[in-house]
CSV table of C-alpha atoms in Angstrom, one decimal:
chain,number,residue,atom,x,y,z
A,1,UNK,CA,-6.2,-48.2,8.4
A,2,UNK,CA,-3.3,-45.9,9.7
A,3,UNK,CA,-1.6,-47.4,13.2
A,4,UNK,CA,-2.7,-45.5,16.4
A,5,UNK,CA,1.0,-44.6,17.2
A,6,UNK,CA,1.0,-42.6,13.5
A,7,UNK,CA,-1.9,-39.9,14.5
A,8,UNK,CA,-0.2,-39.7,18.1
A,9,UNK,CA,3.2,-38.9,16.2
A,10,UNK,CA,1.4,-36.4,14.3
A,11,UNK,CA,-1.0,-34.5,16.8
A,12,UNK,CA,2.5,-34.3,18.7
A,13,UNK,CA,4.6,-32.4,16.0
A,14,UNK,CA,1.4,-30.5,15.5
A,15,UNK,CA,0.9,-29.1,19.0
A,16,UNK,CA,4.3,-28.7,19.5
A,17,UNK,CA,4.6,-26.3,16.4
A,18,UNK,CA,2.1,-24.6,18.1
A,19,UNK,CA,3.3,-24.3,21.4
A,20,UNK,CA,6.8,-23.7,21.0
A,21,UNK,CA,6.8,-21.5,17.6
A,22,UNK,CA,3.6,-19.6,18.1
A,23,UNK,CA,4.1,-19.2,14.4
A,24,UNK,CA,1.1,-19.3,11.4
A,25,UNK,CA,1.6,-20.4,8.5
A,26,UNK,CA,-0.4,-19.0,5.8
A,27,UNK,CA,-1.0,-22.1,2.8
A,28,UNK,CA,-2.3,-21.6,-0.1
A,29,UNK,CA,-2.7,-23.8,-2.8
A,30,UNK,CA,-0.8,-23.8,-6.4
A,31,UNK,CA,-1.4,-24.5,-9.6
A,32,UNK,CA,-0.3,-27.7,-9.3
A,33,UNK,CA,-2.6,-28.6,-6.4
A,34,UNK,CA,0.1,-28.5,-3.8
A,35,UNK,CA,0.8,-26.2,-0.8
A,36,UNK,CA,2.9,-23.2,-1.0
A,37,UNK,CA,4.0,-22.1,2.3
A,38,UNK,CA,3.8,-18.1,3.1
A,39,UNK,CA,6.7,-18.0,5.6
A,40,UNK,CA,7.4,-14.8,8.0
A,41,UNK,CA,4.2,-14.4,9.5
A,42,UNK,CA,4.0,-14.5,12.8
A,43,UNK,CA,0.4,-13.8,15.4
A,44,UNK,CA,-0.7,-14.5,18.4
A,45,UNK,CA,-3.4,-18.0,18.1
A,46,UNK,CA,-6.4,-16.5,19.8
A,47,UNK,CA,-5.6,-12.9,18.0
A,48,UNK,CA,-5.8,-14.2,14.5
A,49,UNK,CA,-9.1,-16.4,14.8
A,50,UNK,CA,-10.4,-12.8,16.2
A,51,UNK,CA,-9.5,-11.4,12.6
A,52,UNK,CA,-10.0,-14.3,10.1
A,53,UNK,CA,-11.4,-17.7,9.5
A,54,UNK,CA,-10.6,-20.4,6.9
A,55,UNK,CA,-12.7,-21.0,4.2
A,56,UNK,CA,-12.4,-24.2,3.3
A,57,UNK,CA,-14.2,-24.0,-0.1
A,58,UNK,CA,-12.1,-21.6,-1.7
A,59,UNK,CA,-8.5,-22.0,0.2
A,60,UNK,CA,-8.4,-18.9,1.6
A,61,UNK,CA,-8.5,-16.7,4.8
A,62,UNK,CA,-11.6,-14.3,4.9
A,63,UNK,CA,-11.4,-11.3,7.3
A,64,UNK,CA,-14.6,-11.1,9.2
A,65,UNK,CA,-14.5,-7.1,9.3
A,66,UNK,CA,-15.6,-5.1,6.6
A,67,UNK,CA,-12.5,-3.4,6.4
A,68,UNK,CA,-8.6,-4.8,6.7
A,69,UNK,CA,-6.6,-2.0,8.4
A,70,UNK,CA,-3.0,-2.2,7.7
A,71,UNK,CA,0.5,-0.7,7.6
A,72,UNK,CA,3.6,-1.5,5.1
A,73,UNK,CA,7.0,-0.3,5.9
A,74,UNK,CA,9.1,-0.4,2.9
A,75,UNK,CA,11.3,1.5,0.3
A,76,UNK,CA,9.3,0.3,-2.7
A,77,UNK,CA,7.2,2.9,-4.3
A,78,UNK,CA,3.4,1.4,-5.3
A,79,UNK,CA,2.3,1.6,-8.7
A,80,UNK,CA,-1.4,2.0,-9.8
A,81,UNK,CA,-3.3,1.6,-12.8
A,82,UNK,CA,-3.9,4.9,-13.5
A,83,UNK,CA,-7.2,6.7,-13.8
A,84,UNK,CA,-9.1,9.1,-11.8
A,85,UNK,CA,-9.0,9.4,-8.0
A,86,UNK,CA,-9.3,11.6,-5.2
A,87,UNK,CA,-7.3,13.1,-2.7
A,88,UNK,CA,-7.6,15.0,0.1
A,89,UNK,CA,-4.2,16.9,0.3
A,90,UNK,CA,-1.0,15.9,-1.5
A,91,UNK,CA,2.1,17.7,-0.8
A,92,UNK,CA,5.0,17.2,-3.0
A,93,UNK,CA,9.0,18.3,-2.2
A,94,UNK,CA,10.9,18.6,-5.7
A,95,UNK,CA,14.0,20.6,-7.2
A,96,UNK,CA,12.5,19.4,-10.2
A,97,UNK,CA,12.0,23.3,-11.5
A,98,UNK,CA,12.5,22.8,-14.8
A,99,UNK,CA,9.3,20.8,-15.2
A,100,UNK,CA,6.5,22.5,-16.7
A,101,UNK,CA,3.5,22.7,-13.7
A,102,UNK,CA,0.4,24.2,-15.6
A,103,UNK,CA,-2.5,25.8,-13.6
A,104,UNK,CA,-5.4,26.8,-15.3
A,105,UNK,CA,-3.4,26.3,-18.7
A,106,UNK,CA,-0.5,28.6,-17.4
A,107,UNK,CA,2.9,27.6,-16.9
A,108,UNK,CA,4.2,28.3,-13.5
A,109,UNK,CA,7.0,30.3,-12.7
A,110,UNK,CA,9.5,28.5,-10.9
A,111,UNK,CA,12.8,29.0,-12.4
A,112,UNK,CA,14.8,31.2,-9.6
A,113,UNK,CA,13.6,29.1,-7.1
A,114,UNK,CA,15.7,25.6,-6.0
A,115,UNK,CA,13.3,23.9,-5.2
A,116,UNK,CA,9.2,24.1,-4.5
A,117,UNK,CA,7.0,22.3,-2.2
A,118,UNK,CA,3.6,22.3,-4.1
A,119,UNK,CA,0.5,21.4,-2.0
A,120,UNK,CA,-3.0,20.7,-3.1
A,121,UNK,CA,-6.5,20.3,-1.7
A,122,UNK,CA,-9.7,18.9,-2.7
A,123,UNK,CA,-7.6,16.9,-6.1
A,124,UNK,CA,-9.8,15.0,-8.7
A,125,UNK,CA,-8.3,13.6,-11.2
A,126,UNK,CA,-5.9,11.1,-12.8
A,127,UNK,CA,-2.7,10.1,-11.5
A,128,UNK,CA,0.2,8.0,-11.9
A,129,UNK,CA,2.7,6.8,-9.7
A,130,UNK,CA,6.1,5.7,-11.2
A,131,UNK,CA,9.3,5.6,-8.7
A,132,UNK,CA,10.0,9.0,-7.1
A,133,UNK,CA,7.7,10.7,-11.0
A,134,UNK,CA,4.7,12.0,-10.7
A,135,UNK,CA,2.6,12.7,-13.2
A,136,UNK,CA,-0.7,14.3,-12.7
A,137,UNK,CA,-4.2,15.9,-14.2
A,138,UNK,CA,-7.2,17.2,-12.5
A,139,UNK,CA,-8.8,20.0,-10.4
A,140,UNK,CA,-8.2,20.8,-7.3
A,141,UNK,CA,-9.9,23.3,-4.7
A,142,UNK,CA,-7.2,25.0,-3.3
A,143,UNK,CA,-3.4,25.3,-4.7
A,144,UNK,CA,-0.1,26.7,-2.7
A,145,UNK,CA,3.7,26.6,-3.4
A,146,UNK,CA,5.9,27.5,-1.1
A,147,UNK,CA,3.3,28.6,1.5
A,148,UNK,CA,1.6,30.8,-1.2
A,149,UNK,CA,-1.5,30.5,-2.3
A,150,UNK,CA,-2.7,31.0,-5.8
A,151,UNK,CA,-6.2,32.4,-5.8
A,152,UNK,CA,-8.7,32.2,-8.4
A,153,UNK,CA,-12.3,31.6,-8.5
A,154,UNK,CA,-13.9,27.9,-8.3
A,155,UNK,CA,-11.5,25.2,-9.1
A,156,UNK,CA,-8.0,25.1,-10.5
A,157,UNK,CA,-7.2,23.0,-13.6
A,158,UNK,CA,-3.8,21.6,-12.5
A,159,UNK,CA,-1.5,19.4,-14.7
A,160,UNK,CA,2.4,17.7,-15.0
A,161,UNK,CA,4.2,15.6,-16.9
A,162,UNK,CA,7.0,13.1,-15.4
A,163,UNK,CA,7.2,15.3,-12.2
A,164,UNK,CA,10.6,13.8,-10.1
A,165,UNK,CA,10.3,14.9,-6.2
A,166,UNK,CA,12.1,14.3,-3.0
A,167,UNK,CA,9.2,13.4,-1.0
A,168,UNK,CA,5.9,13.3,-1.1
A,169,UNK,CA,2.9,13.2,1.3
A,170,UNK,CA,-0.6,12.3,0.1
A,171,UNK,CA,-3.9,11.5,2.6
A,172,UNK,CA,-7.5,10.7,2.3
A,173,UNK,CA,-6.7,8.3,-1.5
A,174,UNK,CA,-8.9,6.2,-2.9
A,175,UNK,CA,-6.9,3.4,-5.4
A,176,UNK,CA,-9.3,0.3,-6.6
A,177,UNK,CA,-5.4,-1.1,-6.8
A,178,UNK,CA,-2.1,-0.6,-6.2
A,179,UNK,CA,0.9,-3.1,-6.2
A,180,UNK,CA,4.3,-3.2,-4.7
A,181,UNK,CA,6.9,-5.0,-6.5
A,182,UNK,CA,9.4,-6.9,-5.1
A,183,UNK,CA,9.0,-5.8,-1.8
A,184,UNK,CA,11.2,-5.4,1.5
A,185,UNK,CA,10.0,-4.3,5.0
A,186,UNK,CA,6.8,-5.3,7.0
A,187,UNK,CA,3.2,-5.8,6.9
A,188,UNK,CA,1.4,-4.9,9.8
A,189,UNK,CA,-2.2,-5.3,10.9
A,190,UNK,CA,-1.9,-3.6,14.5
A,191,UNK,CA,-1.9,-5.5,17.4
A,192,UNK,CA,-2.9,-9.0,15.3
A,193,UNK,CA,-0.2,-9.4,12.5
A,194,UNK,CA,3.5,-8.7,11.9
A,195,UNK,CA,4.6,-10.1,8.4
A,196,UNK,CA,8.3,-9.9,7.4
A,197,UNK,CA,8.1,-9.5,3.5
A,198,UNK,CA,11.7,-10.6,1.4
A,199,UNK,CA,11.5,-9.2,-2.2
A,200,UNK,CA,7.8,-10.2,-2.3
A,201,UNK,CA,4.8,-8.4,-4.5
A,202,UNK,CA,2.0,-7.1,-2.2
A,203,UNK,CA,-0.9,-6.1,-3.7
A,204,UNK,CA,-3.5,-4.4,-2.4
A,205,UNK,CA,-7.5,-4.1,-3.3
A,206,UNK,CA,-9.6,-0.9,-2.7
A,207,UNK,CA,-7.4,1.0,-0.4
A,208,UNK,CA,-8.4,4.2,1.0
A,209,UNK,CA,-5.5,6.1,3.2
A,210,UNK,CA,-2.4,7.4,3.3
A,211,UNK,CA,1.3,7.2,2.4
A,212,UNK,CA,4.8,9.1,2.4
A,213,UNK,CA,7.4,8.5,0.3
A,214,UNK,CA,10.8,10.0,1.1
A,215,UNK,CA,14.0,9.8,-1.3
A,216,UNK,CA,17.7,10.2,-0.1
A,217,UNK,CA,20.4,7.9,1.6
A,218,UNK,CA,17.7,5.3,3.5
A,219,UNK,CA,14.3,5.9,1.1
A,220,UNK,CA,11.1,5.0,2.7
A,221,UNK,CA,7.8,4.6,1.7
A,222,UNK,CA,4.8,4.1,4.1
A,223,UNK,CA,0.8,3.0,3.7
A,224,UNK,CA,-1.9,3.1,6.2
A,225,UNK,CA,-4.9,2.9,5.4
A,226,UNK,CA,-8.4,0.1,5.0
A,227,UNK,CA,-8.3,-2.2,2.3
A,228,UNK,CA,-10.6,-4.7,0.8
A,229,UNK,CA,-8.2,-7.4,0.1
A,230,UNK,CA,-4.4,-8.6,0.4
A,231,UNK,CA,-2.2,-10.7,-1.7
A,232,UNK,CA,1.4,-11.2,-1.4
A,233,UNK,CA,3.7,-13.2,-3.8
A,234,UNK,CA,0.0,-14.6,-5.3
A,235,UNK,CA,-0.6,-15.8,-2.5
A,236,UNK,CA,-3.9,-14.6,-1.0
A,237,UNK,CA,-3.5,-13.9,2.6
A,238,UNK,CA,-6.7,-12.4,3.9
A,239,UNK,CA,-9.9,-10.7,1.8
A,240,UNK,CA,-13.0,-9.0,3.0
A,241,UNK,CA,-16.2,-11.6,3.7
């Protein structure tokens, strides 16, 4: 039987924790049975238990919406697994003129120009994500560079290999994953969550949104969008009920 005095100790380090820090701490257990600690999260008590509850059976936090809605500020560039999606509009920036785009199995011409700015609606098709390359195969409803449209009837075939670009715009994706390596910057769930991530690997399930990806002296890359389920470091912070 534990002495009286002990639990008093206890609630007392517990509720002061609370009171003073206003901090959460996200555990989750490890393969050794013992609790890792997911440090730089910080929310507001009553705002969290509005947005997840503890499941006790599995260890984890369970968002009781159907959807998470989050932002990540960062410089690191997600990566996917490939295969087909679709995209709204996705406007790539590149001096990259050297590459071959092809469009309906013709190469375009972009030799005397210094750079392009290639946008496309209505894409379908596979893509692949890898630093500031792009490479790309599909269709795509409606194709422009430089503010000039390419007309032909029904959809374009559309195709590049190891694409480099300067920025890059792309809304209305669907990715069953993506995963950010090594990550700097913040996770943000607006107006419930603020988490500072420190070289940490975020991954993401079933996310549908938008995201910009900029190159030069201070890169930036940033997500917003719904997703099913969050993980960072292995360490699963919230997932959909």
């Amino acid at each position: 039987m534990h002495a009286p005095g002990l639990h008093h100790r206890r609630f007392y380090i517990f509720m002061t924790t609370i009171v003073v820090g206003a901090i959460l701490v996200l555990m989750v257990i490890n393969d050794d049975g013992q609790f890792d600690i997911l440090t730089s999260a910080s929310v507001g008590i009553d705002s969290l238990e509005d947005v997840v509850q503890f499941d006790e059976d599995t260890g984890t936090y369970l968002v009781k919406d159907n959807e998470i809605t989050l932002r990540i500020e960062t410089s690191t560039i997600p990566v996917t697994d490939g295969g087909k999606v679709a995209v709204q509009t996705l406007t790539i920036n590149s001096r990259d003129i050297n590459n071959k785009i092809r469009i309906n199995n013709e190469v375009l011409e972009v030799q005397n120009l210094e750079e392009i700015t290639l946008a496309l609606e209505g894409f379908v098709g596979d893509v692949s994500f890898d630093d500031f390359i792009l490479t790309l195969s599909g269709e795509v409803n409606r194709a422009s560079v430089n503010g000039v449209g390419i007309s032909t009837a029904g959809r374009l075939a559309i195709s590049f290999d190891r694409l480099s670009y300067d920025s890059l715009n792309v809304e209305g994706i669907r990715l069953p994953t993506a995963t950010l390596y090594a990550t700097d910057g913040k996770l943000i769930i607006p107006d419930k969550l603020d988490y500072g991530l420190a070289g940490d690997d975020v991954h993401l399930t079933d996310f549908l949104g938008n995201f910009n990806i900029g190159s030069g002296e201070e890169s930036f890359v940033v997500l917003d969008g719904q997703v099913k389920g969050v993980s960072v470091a292995g360490g699963l912070i919230m997932e959909v009920k």
